CSV table of C-alpha atoms in Angstrom, one decimal:
chain,number,residue,atom,x,y,z
A,2,UNK,CA,115.0,58.0,94.0
A,3,UNK,CA,113.4,59.9,91.2
A,4,UNK,CA,112.5,63.5,92.2
A,5,UNK,CA,110.0,65.1,89.8
A,6,UNK,CA,109.9,68.9,90.0
A,7,UNK,CA,107.8,71.6,88.5
A,8,UNK,CA,107.1,75.3,88.6
A,9,UNK,CA,105.2,77.5,86.3
A,10,UNK,CA,108.0,79.8,85.2
A,11,UNK,CA,110.3,78.3,82.6
A,12,UNK,CA,114.0,78.1,83.3
A,13,UNK,CA,115.1,80.0,80.2
A,14,UNK,CA,115.6,83.8,79.9
A,15,UNK,CA,114.4,85.0,83.3
A,16,UNK,CA,114.8,88.6,82.5
A,17,UNK,CA,111.5,88.6,80.6
A,18,UNK,CA,109.7,86.7,83.4
A,19,UNK,CA,110.6,88.9,86.3
A,20,UNK,CA,107.5,90.2,88.1
A,21,UNK,CA,105.1,87.8,86.4
A,22,UNK,CA,102.9,85.4,88.6
A,23,UNK,CA,105.0,82.9,90.6
A,24,UNK,CA,108.3,84.1,88.9
A,25,UNK,CA,110.1,83.8,92.3
A,26,UNK,CA,109.4,80.1,92.5
A,27,UNK,CA,111.9,79.6,89.7
A,28,UNK,CA,114.7,81.1,91.8
A,29,UNK,CA,113.6,78.8,94.7
A,30,UNK,CA,113.8,75.7,92.4
A,31,UNK,CA,117.3,76.6,91.3
A,32,UNK,CA,118.5,77.1,94.9
A,33,UNK,CA,117.1,73.6,95.7
A,34,UNK,CA,118.5,72.0,92.6
A,35,UNK,CA,122.0,71.1,94.0
A,36,UNK,CA,120.5,69.5,97.1
A,37,UNK,CA,117.9,67.6,95.2
A,38,UNK,CA,120.7,66.2,92.9
A,39,UNK,CA,122.4,64.8,96.0
A,40,UNK,CA,119.1,63.1,97.1
A,41,UNK,CA,118.1,61.6,93.7
A,42,UNK,CA,117.7,62.0,90.0
A,43,UNK,CA,115.8,65.1,89.1
A,44,UNK,CA,113.2,65.1,86.2
A,45,UNK,CA,111.7,68.5,85.6
A,46,UNK,CA,108.3,68.5,83.9
A,47,UNK,CA,106.3,71.3,82.2
A,48,UNK,CA,102.8,69.5,82.2
A,49,UNK,CA,102.5,67.7,85.5
A,50,UNK,CA,99.0,66.5,85.0
A,51,UNK,CA,100.1,64.5,81.9
A,52,UNK,CA,103.7,63.7,82.7
A,53,UNK,CA,104.0,62.9,86.4
A,54,UNK,CA,102.0,59.7,86.6
A,55,UNK,CA,103.7,58.2,83.5
A,56,UNK,CA,107.1,58.7,85.2
A,57,UNK,CA,105.7,57.3,88.5
A,58,UNK,CA,104.4,54.2,86.7
A,59,UNK,CA,107.8,53.5,85.2
A,60,UNK,CA,109.3,53.9,88.7
A,61,UNK,CA,106.9,51.5,90.2
A,62,UNK,CA,107.6,49.0,87.5
A,63,UNK,CA,111.3,49.3,88.1
A,64,UNK,CA,111.0,49.2,91.9
A,65,UNK,CA,112.3,52.8,92.3
A,66,UNK,CA,110.9,55.4,94.7
A,67,UNK,CA,109.5,58.5,93.2
A,68,UNK,CA,108.1,61.8,94.6
A,69,UNK,CA,106.7,65.0,92.9
A,70,UNK,CA,107.8,68.3,94.4
A,71,UNK,CA,105.5,71.0,93.0
A,72,UNK,CA,106.9,74.5,93.7
A,73,UNK,CA,103.7,76.5,93.4
A,74,UNK,CA,101.0,78.0,95.6
A,75,UNK,CA,98.6,75.2,96.8
A,76,UNK,CA,95.7,76.4,94.6
A,77,UNK,CA,97.9,75.7,91.5
A,78,UNK,CA,99.2,72.3,92.6
A,79,UNK,CA,97.5,69.3,90.8
A,80,UNK,CA,95.9,66.7,93.1
A,81,UNK,CA,94.5,63.4,92.4
A,82,UNK,CA,97.9,62.1,90.9
A,83,UNK,CA,99.0,58.6,91.8
A,84,UNK,CA,102.5,59.9,92.5
A,85,UNK,CA,103.0,61.3,96.0
A,86,UNK,CA,102.7,65.0,95.6
A,87,UNK,CA,104.3,67.5,97.9
A,88,UNK,CA,103.5,71.2,97.4
A,89,UNK,CA,106.4,73.5,98.2
A,90,UNK,CA,105.1,77.0,98.8
A,91,UNK,CA,105.7,80.3,100.6
A,92,UNK,CA,103.2,82.2,102.7
A,93,UNK,CA,103.5,85.4,104.7
A,94,UNK,CA,100.1,86.2,106.1
A,95,UNK,CA,98.4,85.4,109.4
A,96,UNK,CA,95.7,83.2,107.9
A,97,UNK,CA,96.0,80.9,104.8
A,98,UNK,CA,93.1,81.2,102.3
A,99,UNK,CA,90.2,79.2,103.7
A,100,UNK,CA,87.3,80.3,101.4
A,101,UNK,CA,86.4,79.2,97.9
A,102,UNK,CA,86.2,82.7,96.6
A,103,UNK,CA,85.6,83.5,92.9
A,104,UNK,CA,83.6,80.3,92.6
A,105,UNK,CA,86.8,78.3,92.6
A,106,UNK,CA,87.0,75.6,95.3
A,107,UNK,CA,90.8,75.5,94.8
A,108,UNK,CA,91.1,79.0,96.2
A,109,UNK,CA,90.5,77.4,99.6
A,110,UNK,CA,94.1,76.4,100.4
A,111,UNK,CA,93.1,74.4,103.4
A,112,UNK,CA,90.9,72.2,101.2
A,113,UNK,CA,93.7,71.6,98.8
A,114,UNK,CA,96.3,70.9,101.4
A,115,UNK,CA,93.9,68.5,103.2
A,116,UNK,CA,93.5,66.5,100.0
A,117,UNK,CA,97.3,66.5,99.3
A,118,UNK,CA,98.0,65.3,102.8
A,119,UNK,CA,101.3,67.1,103.4
A,120,UNK,CA,103.4,70.2,102.4
A,121,UNK,CA,106.7,71.9,102.6
A,122,UNK,CA,107.3,75.6,103.2
A,123,UNK,CA,110.2,77.8,104.1
A,124,UNK,CA,109.6,79.2,107.6
A,125,UNK,CA,108.4,78.3,111.1
A,126,UNK,CA,105.9,81.1,110.8
A,127,UNK,CA,104.2,79.4,107.8
A,128,UNK,CA,104.3,76.0,109.6
A,129,UNK,CA,102.5,77.5,112.5
A,130,UNK,CA,99.9,79.1,110.3
A,131,UNK,CA,99.2,75.8,108.5
A,132,UNK,CA,99.0,74.0,111.9
A,133,UNK,CA,96.5,76.6,113.0
A,134,UNK,CA,94.3,75.9,110.0
A,135,UNK,CA,94.7,72.1,109.7
A,136,UNK,CA,95.7,71.0,113.1
A,137,UNK,CA,99.0,70.1,114.8
A,138,UNK,CA,99.1,66.6,113.3
A,139,UNK,CA,99.1,67.9,109.7
A,140,UNK,CA,102.6,66.9,108.2
A,141,UNK,CA,104.2,70.2,107.2
A,142,UNK,CA,107.9,71.2,107.5
A,143,UNK,CA,110.0,74.3,107.1
A,144,UNK,CA,112.8,73.8,104.5
A,145,UNK,CA,114.3,77.2,103.4
A,146,UNK,CA,116.2,77.5,100.1
A,147,UNK,CA,119.7,76.1,101.0
A,148,UNK,CA,121.7,79.0,99.6
A,149,UNK,CA,124.1,79.7,102.5
A,150,UNK,CA,127.0,77.6,101.2
A,151,UNK,CA,126.9,79.2,97.8
A,152,UNK,CA,127.3,82.7,99.3
A,153,UNK,CA,130.5,82.1,101.4
A,154,UNK,CA,132.9,83.0,98.6
A,155,UNK,CA,131.4,86.5,98.6
A,156,UNK,CA,132.0,87.4,102.3
A,157,UNK,CA,135.0,89.6,101.7
A,158,UNK,CA,134.1,92.7,99.9
A,159,UNK,CA,134.8,96.4,99.3
A,160,UNK,CA,133.2,99.3,97.4
A,161,UNK,CA,133.9,99.5,93.8
A,162,UNK,CA,132.4,100.1,90.3
A,163,UNK,CA,129.5,98.1,88.9
A,164,UNK,CA,129.7,97.6,85.1
A,165,UNK,CA,126.2,97.7,83.8
A,166,UNK,CA,125.0,96.0,80.7
A,167,UNK,CA,123.9,98.0,77.7
A,168,UNK,CA,120.2,97.2,78.2
A,169,UNK,CA,120.1,98.4,81.8
A,170,UNK,CA,118.0,101.2,83.1
A,171,UNK,CA,119.7,103.4,85.6
A,172,UNK,CA,118.0,106.3,87.4
A,173,UNK,CA,120.2,108.3,89.8
A,174,UNK,CA,118.6,111.0,91.9
A,175,UNK,CA,121.7,113.1,91.6
A,176,UNK,CA,121.4,113.3,87.9
A,177,UNK,CA,117.7,113.6,87.5
A,178,UNK,CA,115.4,116.6,87.4
A,179,UNK,CA,113.0,115.1,90.0
A,180,UNK,CA,110.7,118.1,89.6
A,181,UNK,CA,109.7,116.8,86.2
A,182,UNK,CA,108.0,113.9,87.8
A,183,UNK,CA,105.5,115.8,90.0
A,184,UNK,CA,102.1,114.1,89.9
A,185,UNK,CA,100.5,116.9,88.0
A,186,UNK,CA,102.9,116.3,85.2
A,187,UNK,CA,102.6,112.5,85.4
A,188,UNK,CA,98.8,112.8,85.1
A,189,UNK,CA,99.1,115.3,82.2
A,190,UNK,CA,101.3,112.8,80.4
A,191,UNK,CA,98.7,110.0,80.5
A,192,UNK,CA,98.1,107.7,78.8
A,193,UNK,CA,101.7,108.1,77.6
A,194,UNK,CA,104.4,107.6,80.2
A,195,UNK,CA,106.9,110.3,80.9
A,196,UNK,CA,110.3,109.4,79.4
A,197,UNK,CA,112.7,107.7,81.8
A,198,UNK,CA,115.7,109.8,82.8
A,199,UNK,CA,117.9,106.8,82.0
A,200,UNK,CA,121.6,106.9,81.0
A,201,UNK,CA,121.9,104.8,77.8
A,202,UNK,CA,124.6,102.3,76.9
A,203,UNK,CA,127.1,100.4,78.9
A,204,UNK,CA,128.2,102.4,81.9
A,205,UNK,CA,129.9,102.2,85.3
A,206,UNK,CA,128.0,102.8,88.5
A,207,UNK,CA,130.3,104.0,91.2
A,208,UNK,CA,129.4,102.6,94.6
A,209,UNK,CA,131.0,104.2,97.6
A,210,UNK,CA,130.1,105.3,101.1
A,211,UNK,CA,127.4,103.6,103.1
A,212,UNK,CA,125.3,101.5,100.6
A,213,UNK,CA,121.8,100.3,101.5
A,214,UNK,CA,120.6,97.7,98.9
A,215,UNK,CA,117.2,96.2,98.4
A,216,UNK,CA,116.0,93.9,95.6
A,217,UNK,CA,112.3,93.5,94.9
A,218,UNK,CA,109.5,93.7,92.4
A,219,UNK,CA,108.1,97.3,92.8
A,220,UNK,CA,104.6,96.0,91.6
A,221,UNK,CA,104.4,93.7,94.7
A,222,UNK,CA,102.5,95.7,97.2
A,223,UNK,CA,103.9,93.7,100.1
A,224,UNK,CA,107.4,95.3,99.6
A,225,UNK,CA,106.3,98.8,100.8
A,226,UNK,CA,108.7,100.7,98.6
A,227,UNK,CA,107.2,104.1,99.6
A,228,UNK,CA,108.3,104.0,103.2
A,229,UNK,CA,111.6,102.4,102.3
A,230,UNK,CA,112.4,105.4,100.1
A,231,UNK,CA,110.9,108.2,102.2
A,232,UNK,CA,112.3,106.8,105.4
A,233,UNK,CA,115.8,106.7,104.0
A,234,UNK,CA,115.5,110.3,102.7
A,235,UNK,CA,114.1,111.5,106.0
A,236,UNK,CA,116.8,109.8,108.1
A,237,UNK,CA,119.9,110.5,106.0
A,238,UNK,CA,118.9,113.6,103.9
A,239,UNK,CA,122.2,115.4,104.9
A,240,UNK,CA,124.5,112.5,104.4
A,241,UNK,CA,126.2,112.8,101.0
A,242,UNK,CA,128.0,109.4,101.4
A,243,UNK,CA,124.7,107.5,102.0
A,244,UNK,CA,123.1,105.6,99.0
A,245,UNK,CA,119.9,103.6,98.8
A,246,UNK,CA,120.2,101.3,95.8
A,247,UNK,CA,117.0,99.6,94.7
A,248,UNK,CA,117.4,96.8,92.1
A,249,UNK,CA,114.0,96.4,90.5
A,250,UNK,CA,113.0,92.9,89.6
A,251,UNK,CA,110.2,93.3,87.0
A,252,UNK,CA,110.3,92.8,83.3
A,253,UNK,CA,109.1,96.4,82.8
A,254,UNK,CA,109.0,98.7,85.9
A,255,UNK,CA,108.7,102.0,83.9
A,256,UNK,CA,105.1,102.6,84.9
A,257,UNK,CA,106.0,102.8,88.5
A,258,UNK,CA,109.4,104.7,88.3
A,259,UNK,CA,107.7,108.1,87.9
A,260,UNK,CA,105.9,107.5,91.2
A,261,UNK,CA,109.1,106.6,93.0
A,262,UNK,CA,110.8,109.7,91.6
A,263,UNK,CA,108.0,111.9,92.8
A,264,UNK,CA,108.3,110.4,96.3
A,265,UNK,CA,112.0,111.4,96.3
A,266,UNK,CA,111.1,114.9,95.0
A,267,UNK,CA,108.5,115.4,97.8
A,268,UNK,CA,111.2,114.8,100.4
A,269,UNK,CA,112.8,118.2,99.5
A,270,UNK,CA,116.5,119.1,99.3
A,271,UNK,CA,118.7,115.9,99.7
A,272,UNK,CA,122.4,115.3,100.0
A,273,UNK,CA,121.9,111.5,100.1
A,274,UNK,CA,121.4,109.5,97.0
A,275,UNK,CA,118.8,107.1,95.7
A,276,UNK,CA,119.5,104.8,92.7
A,277,UNK,CA,116.9,102.8,90.8
A,278,UNK,CA,118.5,100.0,88.8
A,279,UNK,CA,116.7,97.8,86.4
A,280,UNK,CA,119.1,95.3,84.9
A,281,UNK,CA,119.5,91.5,84.7
A,282,UNK,CA,123.0,91.4,86.1
A,283,UNK,CA,125.5,88.7,85.1
A,284,UNK,CA,126.8,86.8,88.1
A,285,UNK,CA,130.1,88.8,88.3
A,286,UNK,CA,128.2,92.1,88.4
A,287,UNK,CA,125.6,90.9,90.8
A,288,UNK,CA,128.4,89.8,93.1
A,289,UNK,CA,130.0,93.3,92.8
A,290,UNK,CA,126.8,94.8,93.9
A,291,UNK,CA,126.6,92.5,96.9
A,292,UNK,CA,130.2,93.0,97.9
A,293,UNK,CA,129.8,96.8,97.7
A,294,UNK,CA,126.7,96.8,99.9
A,295,UNK,CA,126.9,97.8,103.6
A,296,UNK,CA,123.4,96.9,104.6
A,297,UNK,CA,120.5,94.8,103.0
A,298,UNK,CA,117.2,96.6,103.5
A,299,UNK,CA,113.7,95.2,103.8
A,300,UNK,CA,110.5,97.1,104.7
A,301,UNK,CA,107.9,94.5,103.6
A,302,UNK,CA,104.5,93.7,105.2
A,303,UNK,CA,105.4,90.0,105.1
A,304,UNK,CA,107.9,87.5,103.7
A,305,UNK,CA,107.7,83.9,102.8
A,306,UNK,CA,111.5,83.7,103.1
A,307,UNK,CA,113.0,86.6,101.1
A,308,UNK,CA,115.9,85.2,99.0
A,309,UNK,CA,117.7,88.5,98.5
A,310,UNK,CA,117.9,89.2,102.2
A,311,UNK,CA,119.0,85.7,102.9
A,312,UNK,CA,121.8,85.9,100.2
A,313,UNK,CA,123.1,89.2,101.6
A,314,UNK,CA,123.0,88.1,105.2
A,315,UNK,CA,124.6,84.8,104.4
A,316,UNK,CA,127.5,86.8,102.9
A,317,UNK,CA,127.8,88.9,106.0
A,318,UNK,CA,125.7,91.9,105.3
A,319,UNK,CA,123.7,93.1,108.3
A,320,UNK,CA,120.1,94.1,107.7
A,321,UNK,CA,117.8,97.0,108.3
A,322,UNK,CA,114.5,95.2,108.5
A,323,UNK,CA,111.3,94.3,110.5
A,324,UNK,CA,111.4,91.0,112.4
A,325,UNK,CA,108.2,89.3,111.4
A,326,UNK,CA,106.9,86.4,109.4
A,327,UNK,CA,109.7,84.3,107.8
A,328,UNK,CA,112.3,86.8,109.0
A,329,UNK,CA,111.6,85.7,112.6
A,330,UNK,CA,113.7,82.7,111.8
A,331,UNK,CA,117.0,84.5,111.1
A,332,UNK,CA,116.8,88.2,112.1
A,333,UNK,CA,118.0,89.2,115.6
A,334,UNK,CA,119.2,92.4,117.3
A,335,UNK,CA,122.7,91.0,116.9
A,336,UNK,CA,122.6,90.9,113.1
A,337,UNK,CA,120.1,93.6,112.2
A,338,UNK,CA,118.7,97.0,113.0
A,339,UNK,CA,115.2,95.8,113.8
A,340,UNK,CA,112.3,97.9,112.6
A,341,UNK,CA,109.2,97.7,114.8
A,342,UNK,CA,106.1,96.4,113.2
A,343,UNK,CA,102.6,95.4,114.3
A,344,UNK,CA,99.6,93.6,112.8
A,345,UNK,CA,97.0,95.4,110.7
A,346,UNK,CA,94.1,94.1,108.5
A,347,UNK,CA,95.3,92.6,105.2
A,348,UNK,CA,94.0,90.8,102.1
A,349,UNK,CA,95.0,87.6,100.3
A,350,UNK,CA,97.0,88.8,97.3
A,351,UNK,CA,95.2,86.5,94.8
A,352,UNK,CA,91.7,87.3,96.1
A,353,UNK,CA,90.1,89.6,93.5
A,354,UNK,CA,87.6,90.8,96.2
A,355,UNK,CA,90.4,92.3,98.3
A,356,UNK,CA,88.4,91.8,101.4
A,357,UNK,CA,90.0,91.8,104.8
A,358,UNK,CA,90.4,88.1,105.8
A,359,UNK,CA,93.9,88.1,107.3
A,360,UNK,CA,96.6,90.2,108.9
A,361,UNK,CA,99.8,91.6,107.6
A,362,UNK,CA,102.6,93.6,109.4
A,363,UNK,CA,102.6,97.4,109.4
A,364,UNK,CA,106.1,98.8,109.5
A,365,UNK,CA,106.5,101.7,112.0
A,366,UNK,CA,107.8,104.7,110.1
A,367,UNK,CA,109.7,106.4,112.9
A,368,UNK,CA,111.3,103.1,113.9
A,369,UNK,CA,112.5,102.7,110.3
A,370,UNK,CA,114.0,106.3,110.4
A,371,UNK,CA,115.8,105.4,113.6
A,372,UNK,CA,117.1,102.2,112.2
A,373,UNK,CA,118.6,104.0,109.1
A,374,UNK,CA,120.2,106.6,111.4
A,375,UNK,CA,121.7,104.0,113.9
A,376,UNK,CA,122.9,101.8,111.0
A,377,UNK,CA,124.7,104.7,109.4
A,378,UNK,CA,126.4,105.7,112.7
A,379,UNK,CA,127.6,102.1,113.1
A,380,UNK,CA,128.9,101.8,109.6
A,381,UNK,CA,130.7,105.1,109.8
A,382,UNK,CA,132.0,105.2,113.4
A,383,UNK,CA,131.8,101.8,115.0
A,384,UNK,CA,133.7,99.3,112.8
A,385,UNK,CA,134.0,96.7,115.6
A,386,UNK,CA,130.2,96.7,116.1
A,387,UNK,CA,129.7,96.4,112.3
A,388,UNK,CA,132.1,93.4,112.1
A,389,UNK,CA,130.3,91.7,115.0
A,390,UNK,CA,126.9,92.2,113.2
A,391,UNK,CA,128.4,90.9,110.0
A,392,UNK,CA,129.6,87.7,111.7
A,393,UNK,CA,126.3,87.3,113.5
A,394,UNK,CA,124.4,87.6,110.1
A,395,UNK,CA,126.5,84.8,108.6
A,396,UNK,CA,126.1,82.5,111.6
A,397,UNK,CA,122.3,83.0,111.8
A,398,UNK,CA,121.8,82.2,108.2
A,399,UNK,CA,124.1,79.2,108.5
A,400,UNK,CA,121.7,77.9,111.1
A,401,UNK,CA,118.7,78.7,108.9
A,402,UNK,CA,119.5,77.8,105.3
A,403,UNK,CA,122.8,75.9,105.0
A,404,UNK,CA,123.0,72.5,103.2
A,405,UNK,CA,123.9,70.9,106.5
A,406,UNK,CA,120.7,72.1,108.1
A,407,UNK,CA,118.3,71.8,105.2
A,408,UNK,CA,119.5,68.4,103.8
A,409,UNK,CA,118.5,66.1,106.7
A,410,UNK,CA,115.3,68.0,107.3
A,411,UNK,CA,114.2,67.6,103.7
A,412,UNK,CA,115.4,64.0,103.4
A,413,UNK,CA,113.6,62.9,106.6
A,414,UNK,CA,110.4,64.6,105.6
A,415,UNK,CA,110.3,63.1,102.1
A,416,UNK,CA,111.2,59.6,103.4
A,417,UNK,CA,108.5,59.8,106.0
A,418,UNK,CA,105.9,60.8,103.4
A,419,UNK,CA,107.0,58.0,101.0
A,420,UNK,CA,106.9,55.5,103.8
A,421,UNK,CA,103.3,56.4,104.7
A,422,UNK,CA,102.3,56.3,101.0
A,423,UNK,CA,103.9,52.9,100.5
A,424,UNK,CA,102.1,51.4,103.5
A,425,UNK,CA,98.8,52.5,102.1
A,426,UNK,CA,99.6,51.3,98.6
A,427,UNK,CA,98.4,47.7,97.6
A,428,UNK,CA,101.6,47.1,95.6
A,429,UNK,CA,103.9,48.4,98.3
A,430,UNK,CA,105.6,45.1,98.7
A,431,UNK,CA,107.0,45.4,95.1
A,432,UNK,CA,108.6,48.8,95.7
A,433,UNK,CA,111.9,49.4,97.5
A,434,UNK,CA,111.8,51.7,100.5
A,435,UNK,CA,113.8,54.9,100.2
């Protein structure tokens, strides 16, 4: 079988693509690649509207099955191609876009999905939302990125030193004059940004104590960084051995870092530590960060699957996170300190009108503070509880995103879609079944 794949972010130097539209789909594609290579021959295209059907025609001539997996939001997936096209997308809100806003019919995802005829996504939450919009008979399946197997070599770990590349930006609350980043000074500096209090050149970041790690794009409003930081400072302000490390995944987060530093400053005197790290880490250094971590943290309003959280939990790191949207599939009280949340009005991220058409999840601040405090107590004084939570995290993610779970689900879905397509194709008798 020929499997054509496409996403909008090129697979070259990702450090300059972080934070740009759909950049995270590239990471999803790379997680799926080993599995897709097992199922067929992969051909990645950059211009699907001109390349896909030419490949499909060659396959039909040679009697070989062919499918196009497009890793993009539905409004950016081409339709009308002869080749069976399956969108692979993430969604984390209560209602998928069902209006042609901005004068663009494609912005109505229900219309696009209805024309394409089937879809793949990454969580049971999104499957339910699609069924709510298009009916229970619409063919859609949850296939999370199969990363669990890759993470198993990283389960054993201890605190250590993280060697940072020379081009990294490191901001440590213990070595920064936070008062310099008061809003009055930030506004006075406009339009010029205040200089970053970064430490230049290659350096070591010492990671010890109880380490809370989160990886996200600070420009993504869903990630709710303000409560993540203030809740940590509120909960563990007197704990000198507690560190919140935020790895910023954006090609240039400098315009937001002053706001993050001001948020820390406003929390008053702190013994705990907050580290902001902007660096594209080589695999060995990324793995050092993971091994040194005690807990993975998430405070988002919604998740389509959340690859960093899945990675860390697969490697045995319990979570501090809300249990909603995609995280319903793998977070439990046995593997995470659950942060209460509840629905609130939300907007579709790509809707320029920013009108309330859906729901997102509001994280309860006091529940977050309690989760930080309880998790610290367990890490410091209840090693047997921590060990049990670690094992439960690994097991839950094995059931969610291991090759053994995802492979048959993906293969069966693709085969079923190709079978339906072939039955409805006049030349189906000339094409081998998958």
